[in-house]
């Protein structure tokens, strides 16, 4: 039975998918320090408190300035494997049954780490994830503040590993880097049979214009964040009618403004396949159940709406219809037995 009030316990046990999770954003301070020592990389901090104190950001660009330098500790295939496995243990704890894992190869190849080191390390964890009870897939993101040519070169490298990648995305600094900059590389990715998603971060310069470009021009299958879509009812109808998912991240949003809870609930109630995700959980100190609970604590919503968010997380995924149906049944069973 549905509980009368939403508890963290109910939300944590609810079977769910995570569709907006940056593997590099799961680097917890403990692992960061351990890898820094193992690989003899000076990150400027030596204690957990110092690392946490460096997490001062109030905008996407100030977050990215902390985020990228920390990746220097990731050097070898085992490091990428260990990072992903640490997250997958967390995922199991939060009853995340399926996760589409974003990763940023250019953040590593640009500092001399081979593409193969990155993809093979992450794929090693993907191969082992089933034994943990978490189904996984990799989604490769291009860094939008790098050139379109760099993205094209990265896609070329990735196509040699086509079987390891389910889709492509676009992240990093949106300012001055609209979706159209990557039209050709996304077209090529589509031709290769990859699914397409793309960040349209909250409250960007020309957010709604970028959302329109991503949907109508690039024809993405999903939008990451994208909550500014509420400014345009025609685009809301467009995503609702096509079942295009929006992967929202309330706690991450809260770091740079408000959680966008009103927008998320407005979209949910309009029938849009909106989902709740953690984005970069180690940096925002919030895993997906915490994000869902934070939403419920700060905005009035019903237990049935929370269950709908979990249902949307599978529906908006790139799983087969059979797998989606199996997970929907898990949700039905969980609620019936609660
Ligand atoms: N990289 C990691 N998290 C991101 C976000 N929320 N937006 C853009 N790029 C990111
Ligand atoms: Zn993100």
PDB file of C-alpha atoms and ligand atoms in Angstrom, residues 20 22 199 225 279, ligand 2:
ATOM      1  CA  UNK A  20      21.537  11.629 -15.267  1.00  0.00           C
ATOM      2  CA  UNK A  22      28.151  11.718 -14.266  1.00  0.00           C
ATOM      3  CA  UNK A 199      22.207  19.085 -21.244  1.00  0.00           C
ATOM      4  CA  UNK A 225      17.702  19.305 -16.898  1.00  0.00           C
ATOM      5  CA  UNK A 279      23.871  14.593 -11.398  1.00  0.00           C
TER       6      UNK A 279
HETATM    7 ZN1  LIG B   2      24.639  16.877 -15.539  1.00  0.00          ZN
END
